[in-house]
Tab-separated table of N, CA and C in Angstrom:
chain	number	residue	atom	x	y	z
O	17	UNK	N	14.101	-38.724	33.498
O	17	UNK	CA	14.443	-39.289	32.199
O	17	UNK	C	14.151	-38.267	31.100
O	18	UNK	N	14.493	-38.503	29.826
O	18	UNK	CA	14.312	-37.311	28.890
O	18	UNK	C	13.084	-37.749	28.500
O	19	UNK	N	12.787	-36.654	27.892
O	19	UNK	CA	11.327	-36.139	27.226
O	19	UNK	C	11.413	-35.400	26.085
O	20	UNK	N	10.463	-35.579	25.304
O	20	UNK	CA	10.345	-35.353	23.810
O	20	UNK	C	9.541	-34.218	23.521
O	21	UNK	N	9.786	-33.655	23.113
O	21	UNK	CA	8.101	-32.366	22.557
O	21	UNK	C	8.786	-32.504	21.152
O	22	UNK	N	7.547	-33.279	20.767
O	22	UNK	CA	6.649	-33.344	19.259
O	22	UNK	C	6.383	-31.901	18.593
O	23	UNK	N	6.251	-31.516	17.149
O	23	UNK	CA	5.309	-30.612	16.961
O	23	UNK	C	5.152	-30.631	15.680
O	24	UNK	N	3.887	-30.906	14.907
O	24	UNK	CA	3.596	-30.786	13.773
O	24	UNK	C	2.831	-30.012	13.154
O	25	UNK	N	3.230	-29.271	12.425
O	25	UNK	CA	2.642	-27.643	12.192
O	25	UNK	C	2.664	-27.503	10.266
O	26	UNK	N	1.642	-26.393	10.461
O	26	UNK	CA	1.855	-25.848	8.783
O	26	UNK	C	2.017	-24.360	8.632
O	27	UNK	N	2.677	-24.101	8.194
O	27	UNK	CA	3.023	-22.003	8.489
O	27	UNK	C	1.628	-22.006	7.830
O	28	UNK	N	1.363	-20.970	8.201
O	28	UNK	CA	0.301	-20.098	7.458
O	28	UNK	C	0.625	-18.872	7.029
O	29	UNK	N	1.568	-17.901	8.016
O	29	UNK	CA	1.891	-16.722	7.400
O	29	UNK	C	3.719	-16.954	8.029
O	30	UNK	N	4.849	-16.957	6.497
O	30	UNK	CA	5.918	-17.269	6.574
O	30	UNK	C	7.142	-16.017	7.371
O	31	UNK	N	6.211	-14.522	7.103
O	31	UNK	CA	7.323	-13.864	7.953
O	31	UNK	C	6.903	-13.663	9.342
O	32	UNK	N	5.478	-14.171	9.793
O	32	UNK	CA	5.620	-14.288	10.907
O	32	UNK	C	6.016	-15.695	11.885
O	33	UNK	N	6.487	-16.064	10.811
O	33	UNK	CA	7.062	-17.814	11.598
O	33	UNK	C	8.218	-17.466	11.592
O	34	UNK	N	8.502	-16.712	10.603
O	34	UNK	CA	10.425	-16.100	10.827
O	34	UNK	C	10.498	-15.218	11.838
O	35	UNK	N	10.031	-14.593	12.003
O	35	UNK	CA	9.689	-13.828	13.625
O	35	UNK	C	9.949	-14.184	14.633
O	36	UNK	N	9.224	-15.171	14.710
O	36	UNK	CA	9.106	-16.284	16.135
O	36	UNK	C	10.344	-17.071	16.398
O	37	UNK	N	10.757	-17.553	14.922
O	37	UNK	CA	11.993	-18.766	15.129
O	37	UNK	C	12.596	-18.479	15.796
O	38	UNK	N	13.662	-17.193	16.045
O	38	UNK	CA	14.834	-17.058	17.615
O	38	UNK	C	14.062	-16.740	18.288
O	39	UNK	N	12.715	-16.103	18.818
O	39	UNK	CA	12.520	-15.850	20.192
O	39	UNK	C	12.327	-17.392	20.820
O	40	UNK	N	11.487	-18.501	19.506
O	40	UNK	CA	11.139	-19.952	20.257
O	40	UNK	C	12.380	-20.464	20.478
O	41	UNK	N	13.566	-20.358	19.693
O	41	UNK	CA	14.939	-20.860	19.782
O	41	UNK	C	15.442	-20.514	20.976
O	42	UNK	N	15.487	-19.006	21.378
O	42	UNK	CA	16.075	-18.938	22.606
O	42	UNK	C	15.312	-18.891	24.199
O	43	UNK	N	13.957	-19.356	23.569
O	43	UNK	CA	13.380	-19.832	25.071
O	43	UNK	C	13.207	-20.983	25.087
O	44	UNK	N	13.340	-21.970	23.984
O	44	UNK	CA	13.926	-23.076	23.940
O	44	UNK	C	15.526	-23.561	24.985
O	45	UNK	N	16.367	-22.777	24.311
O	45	UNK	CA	17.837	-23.144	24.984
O	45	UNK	C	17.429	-22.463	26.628
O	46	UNK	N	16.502	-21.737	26.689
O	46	UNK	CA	17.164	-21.165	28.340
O	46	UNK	C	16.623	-22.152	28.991
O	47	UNK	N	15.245	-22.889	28.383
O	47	UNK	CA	14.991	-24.153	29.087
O	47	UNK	C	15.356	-25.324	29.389
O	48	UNK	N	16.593	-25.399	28.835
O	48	UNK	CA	17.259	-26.285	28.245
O	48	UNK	C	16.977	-27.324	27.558
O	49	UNK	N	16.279	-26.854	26.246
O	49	UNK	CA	16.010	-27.600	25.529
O	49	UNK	C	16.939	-27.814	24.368
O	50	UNK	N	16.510	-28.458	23.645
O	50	UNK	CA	17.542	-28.480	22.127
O	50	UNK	C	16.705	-29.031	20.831
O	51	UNK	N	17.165	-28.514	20.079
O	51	UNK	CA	16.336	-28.525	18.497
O	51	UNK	C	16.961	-30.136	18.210
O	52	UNK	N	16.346	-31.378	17.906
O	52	UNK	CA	16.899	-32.322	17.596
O	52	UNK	C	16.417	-32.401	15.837
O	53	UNK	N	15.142	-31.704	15.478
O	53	UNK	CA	14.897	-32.136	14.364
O	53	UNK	C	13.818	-31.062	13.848
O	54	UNK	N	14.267	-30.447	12.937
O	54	UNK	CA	13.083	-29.357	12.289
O	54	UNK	C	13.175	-29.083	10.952
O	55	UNK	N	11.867	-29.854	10.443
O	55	UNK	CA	12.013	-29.593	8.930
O	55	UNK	C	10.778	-30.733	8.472
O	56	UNK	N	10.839	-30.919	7.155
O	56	UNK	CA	9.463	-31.143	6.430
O	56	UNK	C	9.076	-32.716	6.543
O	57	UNK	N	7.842	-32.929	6.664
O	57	UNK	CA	8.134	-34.295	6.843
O	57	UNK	C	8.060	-35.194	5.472
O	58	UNK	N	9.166	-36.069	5.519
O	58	UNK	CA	9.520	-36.837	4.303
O	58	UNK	C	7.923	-37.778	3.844
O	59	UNK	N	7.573	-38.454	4.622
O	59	UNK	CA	6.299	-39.440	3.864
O	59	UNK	C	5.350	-39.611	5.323
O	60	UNK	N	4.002	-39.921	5.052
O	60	UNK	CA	3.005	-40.669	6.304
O	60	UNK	C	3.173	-42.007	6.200
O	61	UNK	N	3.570	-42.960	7.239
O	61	UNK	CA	3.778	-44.211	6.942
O	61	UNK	C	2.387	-44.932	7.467
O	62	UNK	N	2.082	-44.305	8.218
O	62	UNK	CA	0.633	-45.356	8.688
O	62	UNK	C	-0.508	-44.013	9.019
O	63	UNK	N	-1.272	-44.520	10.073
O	63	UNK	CA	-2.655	-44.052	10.225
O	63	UNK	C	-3.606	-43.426	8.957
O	64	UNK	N	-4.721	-42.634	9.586
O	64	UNK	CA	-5.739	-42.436	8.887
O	64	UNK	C	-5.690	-40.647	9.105
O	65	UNK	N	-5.211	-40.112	9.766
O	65	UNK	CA	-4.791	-38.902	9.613
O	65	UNK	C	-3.980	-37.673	8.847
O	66	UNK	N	-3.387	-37.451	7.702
O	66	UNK	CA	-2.362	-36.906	7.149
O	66	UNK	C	-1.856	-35.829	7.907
O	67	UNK	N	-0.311	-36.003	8.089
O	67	UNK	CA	0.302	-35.052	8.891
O	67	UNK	C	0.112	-33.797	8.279
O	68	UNK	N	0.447	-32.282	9.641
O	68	UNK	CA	0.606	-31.327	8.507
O	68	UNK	C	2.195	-31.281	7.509
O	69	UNK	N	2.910	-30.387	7.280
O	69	UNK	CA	3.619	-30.707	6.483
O	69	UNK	C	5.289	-30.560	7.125
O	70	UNK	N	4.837	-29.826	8.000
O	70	UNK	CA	6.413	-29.754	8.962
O	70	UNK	C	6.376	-30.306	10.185
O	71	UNK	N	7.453	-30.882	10.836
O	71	UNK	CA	8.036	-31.441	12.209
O	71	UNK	C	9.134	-31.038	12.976
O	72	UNK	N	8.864	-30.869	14.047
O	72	UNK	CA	9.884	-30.791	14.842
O	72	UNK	C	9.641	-31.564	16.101
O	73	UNK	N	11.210	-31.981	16.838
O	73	UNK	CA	11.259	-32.960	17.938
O	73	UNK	C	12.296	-32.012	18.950
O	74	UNK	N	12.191	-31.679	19.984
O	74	UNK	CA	12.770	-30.640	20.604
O	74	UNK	C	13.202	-32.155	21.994
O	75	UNK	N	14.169	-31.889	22.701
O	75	UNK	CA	14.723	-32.572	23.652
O	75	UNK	C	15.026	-31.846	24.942
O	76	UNK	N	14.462	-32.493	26.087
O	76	UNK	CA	14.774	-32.112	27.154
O	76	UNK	C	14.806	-33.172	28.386
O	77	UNK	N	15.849	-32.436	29.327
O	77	UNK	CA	16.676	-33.506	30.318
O	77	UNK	C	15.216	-34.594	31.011
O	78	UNK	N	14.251	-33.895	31.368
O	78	UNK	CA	13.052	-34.849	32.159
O	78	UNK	C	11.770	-33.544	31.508
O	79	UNK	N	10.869	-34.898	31.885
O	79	UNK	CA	9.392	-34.413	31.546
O	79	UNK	C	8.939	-33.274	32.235
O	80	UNK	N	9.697	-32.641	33.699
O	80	UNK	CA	9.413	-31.268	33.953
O	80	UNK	C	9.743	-30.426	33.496
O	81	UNK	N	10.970	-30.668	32.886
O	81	UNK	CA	11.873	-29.764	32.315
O	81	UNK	C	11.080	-29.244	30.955
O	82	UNK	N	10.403	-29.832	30.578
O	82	UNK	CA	9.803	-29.936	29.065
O	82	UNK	C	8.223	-29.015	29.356
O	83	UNK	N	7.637	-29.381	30.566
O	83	UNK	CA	6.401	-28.497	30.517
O	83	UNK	C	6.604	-27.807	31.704
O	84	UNK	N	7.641	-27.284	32.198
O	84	UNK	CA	7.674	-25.890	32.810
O	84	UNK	C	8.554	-25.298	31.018
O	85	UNK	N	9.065	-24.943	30.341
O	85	UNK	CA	9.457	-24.389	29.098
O	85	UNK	C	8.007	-23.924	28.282
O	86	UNK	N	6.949	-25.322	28.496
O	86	UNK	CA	5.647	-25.269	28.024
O	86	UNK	C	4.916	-23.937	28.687
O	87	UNK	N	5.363	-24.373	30.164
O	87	UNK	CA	4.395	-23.017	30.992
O	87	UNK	C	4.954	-21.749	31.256
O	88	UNK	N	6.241	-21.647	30.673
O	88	UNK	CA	7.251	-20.688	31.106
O	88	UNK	C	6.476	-19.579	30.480
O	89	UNK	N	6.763	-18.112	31.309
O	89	UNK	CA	6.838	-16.849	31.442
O	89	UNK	C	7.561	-16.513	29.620
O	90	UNK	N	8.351	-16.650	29.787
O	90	UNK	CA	9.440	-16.969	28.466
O	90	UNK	C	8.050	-17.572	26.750
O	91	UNK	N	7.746	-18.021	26.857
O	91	UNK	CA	7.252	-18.743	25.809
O	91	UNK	C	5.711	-18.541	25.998
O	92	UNK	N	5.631	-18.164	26.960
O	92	UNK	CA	3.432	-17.856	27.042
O	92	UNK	C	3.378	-16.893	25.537
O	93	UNK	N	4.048	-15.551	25.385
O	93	UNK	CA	3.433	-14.685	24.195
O	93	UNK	C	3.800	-15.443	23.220
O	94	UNK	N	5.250	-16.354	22.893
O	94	UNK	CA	5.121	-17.068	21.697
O	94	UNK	C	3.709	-17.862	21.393
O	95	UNK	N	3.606	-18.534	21.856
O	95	UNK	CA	2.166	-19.434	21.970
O	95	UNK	C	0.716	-18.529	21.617
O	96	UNK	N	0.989	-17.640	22.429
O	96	UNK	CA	-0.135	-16.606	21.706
O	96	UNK	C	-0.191	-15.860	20.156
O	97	UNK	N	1.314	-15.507	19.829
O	97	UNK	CA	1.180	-15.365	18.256
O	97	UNK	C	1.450	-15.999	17.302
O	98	UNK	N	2.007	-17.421	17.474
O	98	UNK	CA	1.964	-18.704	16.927
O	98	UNK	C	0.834	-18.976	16.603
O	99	UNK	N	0.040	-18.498	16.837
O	99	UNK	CA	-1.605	-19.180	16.407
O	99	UNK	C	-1.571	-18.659	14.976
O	100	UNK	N	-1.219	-16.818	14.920
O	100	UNK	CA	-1.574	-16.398	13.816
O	100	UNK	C	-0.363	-16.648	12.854
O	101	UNK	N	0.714	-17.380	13.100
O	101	UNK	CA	1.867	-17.793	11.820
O	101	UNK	C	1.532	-19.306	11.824
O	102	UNK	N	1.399	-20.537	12.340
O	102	UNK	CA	1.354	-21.585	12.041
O	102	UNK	C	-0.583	-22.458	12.772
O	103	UNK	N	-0.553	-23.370	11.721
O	103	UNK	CA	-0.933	-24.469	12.769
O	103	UNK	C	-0.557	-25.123	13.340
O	104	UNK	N	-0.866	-25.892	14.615
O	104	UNK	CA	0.657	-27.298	14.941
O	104	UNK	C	-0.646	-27.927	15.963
O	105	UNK	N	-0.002	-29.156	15.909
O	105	UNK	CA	-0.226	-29.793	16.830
O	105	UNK	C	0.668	-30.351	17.919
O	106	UNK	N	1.223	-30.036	19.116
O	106	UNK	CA	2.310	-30.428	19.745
O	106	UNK	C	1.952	-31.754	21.091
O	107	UNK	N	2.868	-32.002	21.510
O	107	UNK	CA	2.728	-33.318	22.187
O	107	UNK	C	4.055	-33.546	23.177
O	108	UNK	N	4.206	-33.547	23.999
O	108	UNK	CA	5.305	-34.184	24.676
O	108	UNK	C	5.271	-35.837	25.394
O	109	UNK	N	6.746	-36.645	25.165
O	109	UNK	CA	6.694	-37.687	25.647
O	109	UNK	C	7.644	-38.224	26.644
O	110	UNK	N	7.363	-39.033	27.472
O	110	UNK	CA	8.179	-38.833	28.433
O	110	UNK	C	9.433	-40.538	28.023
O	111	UNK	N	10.388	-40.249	27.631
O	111	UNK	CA	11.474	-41.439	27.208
O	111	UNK	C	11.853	-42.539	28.622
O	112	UNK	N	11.420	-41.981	30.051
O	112	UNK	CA	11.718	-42.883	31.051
O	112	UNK	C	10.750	-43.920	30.936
């Protein structure tokens, strides 16, 4: 069934998030994933937490599909210099 990866992040340094965007984009697509939603988030409607200030919802065919992309060869160094352009908090969900 499909699966969701969450990610809520705040740049910290903006040309190195521009950096990253096509390498995460295209180890995104080889995973076959797809960008469903990326951009700022409009309002917090509930909890006790405040989001950071950006979101994204990335889509993929099943929940393996989603954390082998997570564990992929492909995306390990993104993850490593993502630390120093954003914060995020990410999450995947499984829609079956």
């Amino acid at each position: 069934m499909t699966a969701y990866v969450h990610v809520n992040l705040r740049i910290k340094d903006p040309a190195r998030q521009a950096a990253l965007a096509p390498r995460f984009q295209a180890a995104l697509q080889a995973a076959g994933g797809r960008i469903l939603h990326f951009g700022p988030v409009a309002q917090m409607l509930e909890g006790d937490v405040e989001p950071l200030p950006m979101a994204g919802i990335f889509e993929f065919a099943t929940l393996d599909d989603a954390l082998a992309f997570y564990q992929s060869s492909e995306y390990a160094p993104i993850k490593v210099e993502r630390d120093a352009a954003q914060e995020a908090r990410m999450f995947v969900v499984d829609a079956g």
